C-alpha positions as a Python dict, from the first residue, in 0.01 Angstrom:
ca = {
    (1, 'M'): (0, 0, 0),
    (2, 'Y'): (-234, -85, 308),
    (3, 'L'): (15, -393, 396),
    (4, 'G'): (296, -177, 457),
    (5, 'C'): (523, -48, 172),
    (6, 'N'): (623, 283, 49),
    (7, 'A'): (689, 279, -333),
    (8, 'A'): (710, 495, -659),
    (9, 'I'): (533, 492, -964),
    (10, 'L'): (617, 553, -1249),
    (11, 'G'): (454, 741, -1578),
    (12, 'R'): (472, 940, -1860),
    (13, 'S'): (256, 1260, -1729),
    (14, 'L'): (332, 1357, -1430),
    (15, 'T'): (10, 1519, -1355),
    (16, 'K'): (-174, 1208, -1431),
    (17, 'T'): (80, 1023, -1247),
    (18, 'T'): (140, 1242, -941),
    (19, 'S'): (-274, 1227, -919),
    (20, 'I'): (-297, 826, -873),
    (21, 'A'): (43, 870, -604),
    (22, 'A'): (-212, 1057, -364),
    (23, 'H'): (-475, 778, -472),
    (24, 'I'): (-291, 513, -381),
    (25, 'A'): (-78, 676, -63),
    (26, 'T'): (-532, 705, 140),
    (27, 'L'): (-492, 349, 164),
    (28, 'R'): (-232, 389, 491),
    (29, 'P'): (-167, 718, 649),
    (30, 'G'): (127, 849, 620),
    (31, 'S'): (231, 649, 358),
    (32, 'T'): (499, 750, 128),
    (33, 'V'): (389, 723, -281),
    (34, 'L'): (668, 886, -493),
    (35, 'P'): (541, 978, -870),
    (36, 'L'): (795, 987, -1095),
    (37, 'T'): (813, 1060, -1509),
    (38, 'A'): (1025, 868, -1787),
    (39, 'D'): (949, 702, -2136),
    (40, 'V'): (1042, 374, -2039),
    (41, 'R'): (1209, 310, -2370),
    (42, 'S'): (1520, 583, -2247),
    (43, 'A'): (1735, 333, -2036),
    (44, 'A'): (1877, 650, -1953),
    (45, 'S'): (1499, 819, -1811),
    (46, 'L'): (1459, 499, -1614),
    (47, 'S'): (1805, 541, -1466),
    (48, 'A'): (1730, 854, -1300),
    (49, 'A'): (1383, 771, -1208),
    (50, 'V'): (1549, 520, -1023),
    (51, 'S'): (1841, 695, -872),
    (52, 'E'): (1548, 962, -761),
    (53, 'A'): (1382, 645, -632),
    (54, 'I'): (1608, 504, -414),
    (55, 'Q'): (1733, 869, -289),
    (56, 'R'): (1323, 934, -129),
    (57, 'L'): (1313, 583, -48),
    (58, 'G'): (1616, 448, 109),
    (59, 'R'): (1589, 76, -127),
    (60, 'I'): (1364, -140, -385),
    (61, 'D'): (1277, -433, -261),
    (62, 'F'): (1037, -495, -517),
    (63, 'V'): (1025, -408, -914),
    (64, 'I'): (655, -413, -1087),
    (65, 'C'): (694, -341, -1483),
    (66, 'G'): (403, -329, -1659),
    (67, 'A'): (461, -65, -1986),
    (68, 'A'): (196, -149, -2224),
    (69, 'G'): (68, 15, -2569),
    (70, 'N'): (-177, -158, -2819),
    (71, 'F'): (-447, -97, -3055),
    (72, 'L'): (-663, -327, -3318),
    (73, 'A'): (-460, -395, -3681),
    (74, 'P'): (-447, -720, -3892),
    (75, 'V'): (-79, -725, -4001),
    (76, 'T'): (-137, -601, -4365),
    (77, 'A'): (-239, -280, -4219),
    (78, 'L'): (74, -273, -3946),
    (79, 'S'): (334, -83, -4040),
    (80, 'A'): (728, -193, -3922),
    (81, 'N'): (726, 127, -3665),
    (82, 'A'): (385, 96, -3564),
    (83, 'F'): (449, -294, -3454),
    (84, 'K'): (811, -151, -3356),
    (85, 'A'): (626, 109, -3116),
    (86, 'V'): (424, -168, -2940),
    (87, 'V'): (762, -331, -2856),
    (88, 'D'): (931, -66, -2746),
    (89, 'I'): (759, -15, -2464),
    (90, 'D'): (618, -359, -2432),
    (91, 'L'): (908, -566, -2440),
    (92, 'L'): (1241, -304, -2424),
    (93, 'G'): (1084, -104, -2157),
    (94, 'S'): (1031, -427, -1907),
    (95, 'Y'): (1379, -505, -2023),
    (96, 'N'): (1483, -96, -1926),
    (97, 'T'): (1336, -138, -1605),
    (98, 'V'): (1498, -409, -1487),
    (99, 'K'): (1869, -315, -1598),
    (100, 'A'): (1774, 55, -1375),
    (101, 'V'): (1696, -100, -1110),
    (102, 'L'): (1895, -459, -1113),
    (103, 'P'): (2191, -368, -971),
    (104, 'H'): (1979, -198, -648),
    (105, 'L'): (1794, -485, -611),
    (106, 'R'): (2132, -720, -649),
    (107, 'E'): (2295, -554, -410),
    (108, 'T'): (2087, -558, -68),
    (109, 'A'): (1974, -905, -211),
    (110, 'L'): (2343, -998, -175),
    (111, 'S'): (2338, -797, 198),
    (112, 'G'): (2114, -1121, 318),
    (113, 'G'): (2380, -1366, 248),
    (114, 'G'): (2368, -1632, -96),
    (115, 'G'): (2200, -1932, 38),
    (116, 'R'): (1936, -1850, 226),
    (117, 'D'): (1561, -1960, 277),
    (118, 'V'): (1397, -1680, 223),
    (119, 'V'): (1377, -1484, -115),
    (120, 'V'): (1394, -1127, -39),
    (121, 'K'): (1418, -949, -348),
    (122, 'K'): (1116, -986, -676),
    (123, 'I'): (1048, -862, -1005),
    (124, 'L'): (739, -953, -1171),
    (125, 'F'): (627, -835, -1539),
    (126, 'V'): (262, -731, -1614),
    (127, 'S'): (215, -966, -1932),
    (128, 'A'): (-87, -1129, -2114),
    (129, 'T'): (-303, -1437, -2288),
    (130, 'M'): (-260, -1372, -2697),
    (131, 'H'): (62, -1554, -2776),
    (132, 'Y'): (-53, -1834, -2663),
    (133, 'T'): (-317, -1897, -2975),
    (134, 'G'): (-285, -1629, -3167),
    (135, 'I'): (-555, -1395, -3143),
    (136, 'P'): (-619, -1137, -3484),
    (137, 'F'): (-488, -796, -3511),
    (138, 'Q'): (-323, -843, -3211),
    (139, 'A'): (63, -957, -3396),
    (140, 'H'): (262, -660, -3234),
    (141, 'A'): (107, -714, -2921),
    (142, 'A'): (162, -1121, -2880),
    (143, 'A'): (494, -1087, -2989),
    (144, 'A'): (611, -800, -2759),
    (145, 'K'): (477, -1006, -2474),
    (146, 'A'): (582, -1344, -2561),
    (147, 'G'): (886, -1169, -2545),
    (148, 'V'): (831, -1036, -2173),
    (149, 'D'): (703, -1373, -2090),
    (150, 'A'): (1017, -1552, -2239),
    (151, 'L'): (1238, -1203, -2063),
    (152, 'S'): (1133, -1289, -1687),
    (153, 'A'): (1214, -1722, -1765),
    (154, 'T'): (1617, -1624, -1905),
    (155, 'L'): (1594, -1389, -1538),
    (156, 'A'): (1407, -1659, -1291),
    (157, 'V'): (1714, -1910, -1409),
    (158, 'E'): (2040, -1614, -1360),
    (159, 'L'): (1913, -1406, -1119),
    (160, 'G'): (1757, -1725, -835),
    (161, 'P'): (2162, -1757, -730),
    (162, 'L'): (2153, -1426, -633),
    (163, 'G'): (1792, -1495, -448),
    (164, 'I'): (1601, -1247, -678),
    (165, 'T'): (1263, -1370, -832),
    (166, 'S'): (1126, -1346, -1207),
    (167, 'N'): (749, -1377, -1264),
    (168, 'V'): (474, -1288, -1407),
    (169, 'I'): (93, -1226, -1439),
    (170, 'A'): (-108, -1257, -1681),
    (171, 'P'): (-467, -1086, -1648),
    (172, 'G'): (-703, -1148, -1861),
    (173, 'P'): (-1005, -879, -1949),
    (174, 'I'): (-1010, -653, -1691),
    (175, 'R'): (-1369, -460, -1677),
    (176, 'G'): (-1331, -108, -1644),
    (177, 'T'): (-984, -63, -1792),
    (178, 'E'): (-860, 176, -2064),
    (179, 'G'): (-691, -174, -2223),
    (180, 'M'): (-1032, -348, -2218),
    (181, 'D'): (-1263, 2, -2312),
    (182, 'R'): (-1003, 21, -2596),
    (183, 'L'): (-970, -327, -2713),
    (184, 'K'): (-1297, -529, -2673),
    (185, 'G'): (-1465, -363, -3013),
    (186, 'P'): (-1762, -202, -3130),
    (187, 'G'): (-2103, -306, -3061),
    (188, 'V'): (-1952, -595, -2763),
    (189, 'S'): (-2208, -519, -2439),
    (190, 'E'): (-2042, -622, -2109),
    (191, 'K'): (-2284, -881, -2103),
    (192, 'D'): (-2089, -1041, -2371),
    (193, 'V'): (-1748, -1031, -2266),
    (194, 'D'): (-1909, -1143, -1908),
    (195, 'M'): (-2102, -1473, -2134),
    (196, 'A'): (-1722, -1537, -2299),
    (197, 'V'): (-1545, -1587, -1990),
    (198, 'P'): (-1596, -1937, -1861),
    (199, 'L'): (-1595, -1786, -1492),
    (200, 'Q'): (-1871, -1583, -1671),
    (201, 'R'): (-1738, -1261, -1514),
    (202, 'Q'): (-1473, -971, -1651),
    (203, 'G'): (-1123, -995, -1391),
    (204, 'T'): (-1126, -664, -1157),
    (205, 'V'): (-855, -456, -1038),
    (206, 'R'): (-809, -650, -698),
    (207, 'D'): (-840, -1020, -848),
    (208, 'I'): (-505, -886, -1048),
    (209, 'A'): (-403, -701, -689),
    (210, 'D'): (-467, -1012, -520),
    (211, 'A'): (-255, -1229, -740),
    (212, 'T'): (17, -926, -680),
    (213, 'V'): (-18, -926, -354),
    (214, 'W'): (36, -1335, -312),
    (215, 'L'): (354, -1341, -519),
    (216, 'L'): (506, -1073, -361),
    (217, 'S'): (488, -1241, -45),
    (218, 'E'): (689, -1414, 130),
    (219, 'A'): (391, -1716, 30),
    (220, 'G'): (518, -1691, -287),
    (221, 'D'): (887, -1696, -181),
    (222, 'W'): (980, -2004, -348),
    (223, 'V'): (793, -1975, -682),
    (224, 'T'): (998, -1832, -1022),
    (225, 'G'): (964, -1839, -1387),
    (226, 'A'): (647, -1907, -1329),
    (227, 'V'): (328, -1731, -1539),
    (228, 'V'): (25, -1693, -1360),
    (229, 'V'): (-268, -1612, -1600),
    (230, 'V'): (-520, -1436, -1342),
    (231, 'D'): (-840, -1439, -1623),
    (232, 'G'): (-1111, -1705, -1525),
    (233, 'G'): (-1021, -1928, -1799),
    (234, 'N'): (-1113, -1679, -2078),
    (235, 'W'): (-781, -1829, -2270),
    (236, 'R'): (-873, -2142, -2342),
    (237, 'M'): (-1190, -1983, -2526),
    (238, 'Q'): (-990, -1683, -2727),
    (239, 'A'): (-885, -1856, -3033),
    (240, 'G'): (-1122, -1682, -3378),
    (241, 'R'): (-1311, -1522, -3068),
    (242, 'T'): (-1276, -1136, -3254),
    (243, 'P'): (-1625, -1017, -3331),
    (244, 'G'): (-1656, -997, -3725),
    (245, 'W'): (-1349, -1213, -3776),
    (246, 'P'): (-1265, -1374, -4078),
    (247, 'G'): (-1520, -1136, -4230),
    (248, 'I'): (-1401, -888, -4106),
    (249, 'M'): (-1043, -956, -4348),
    (250, 'G'): (-1190, -904, -4677),
    (251, 'L'): (-1310, -506, -4599),
    (252, 'D'): (-1048, -178, -4607),
    (253, 'W'): (-888, -190, -4284),
    (254, 'E'): (-912, 238, -4347),
    (255, 'E'): (-1297, 156, -4377),
    (256, 'V'): (-1326, -82, -4041),
    (257, 'V'): (-1142, 190, -3839),
    (258, 'G'): (-1429, 428, -3939),
    (259, 'R'): (-1695, 196, -3907),
    (260, 'R'): (-1569, 159, -3537),
    (261, 'K'): (-1559, 516, -3521),
    (262, 'R'): (-1914, 565, -3641),
    (263, 'N'): (-2086, 254, -3491),
    (264, 'N'): (-2270, 396, -3200),
    (265, 'T'): (-2610, 123, -3300),
    (266, 'G'): (-2450, -139, -3084),
    (267, 'T'): (-2347, -358, -3465),
    (268, 'K'): (-2089, -574, -3454),
    (269, 'L'): (-1874, -549, -3759),
}
């Protein structure tokens, strides 16, 4: 916001989205941050939200697709419905978002004239790195994020002639986020996570914001079809590093979940 843009942010809870929008708006006096609600799994819901954004803001120059859902579960305890729920949010939700925004991106991009030197419209996906190596208990999320990467690559090729770029940011462990708190596992300290990263620290929200600014700025105008990993080198070390694996696979998963909930002693599974 402090670089001069106005924005619309989308979430399922209007209360939460409104609160976050108000906080973001404090970054630049006079800025507009529009809170919207929609379910990314519903194309109709997203289309309505995009129409409201266009009506209130005038146009859309950039879209960031960051909807995600995740939890830990081995394939043996992962139902088809649970697998589908994550794919629907992460992959289908990203696709629905692009489909809802694309007519507006295309219209304003074409108004700049074909073959120009400056690309003016951009799509950015938020992905992950677990599918690079395979991580236990993440089959659902890995499949969904691999699909997001493939979707972005296809869009980069299809939409390039229209002056629209498509790229991916793949964050590593980001300190203080809900995802990190949920997935790091019981008994795993902040220091444990820091020391597992080659650069010896977790990422920050600022790390991801800086990469986003680069891709959405003129400095990123000739970058498309890229996956920008912002993880301190973490994915190079992640395979087989899940706490308690593979021994945990011999346990009943309901027992594992129960132990995680009861674990207040710092003992690793």
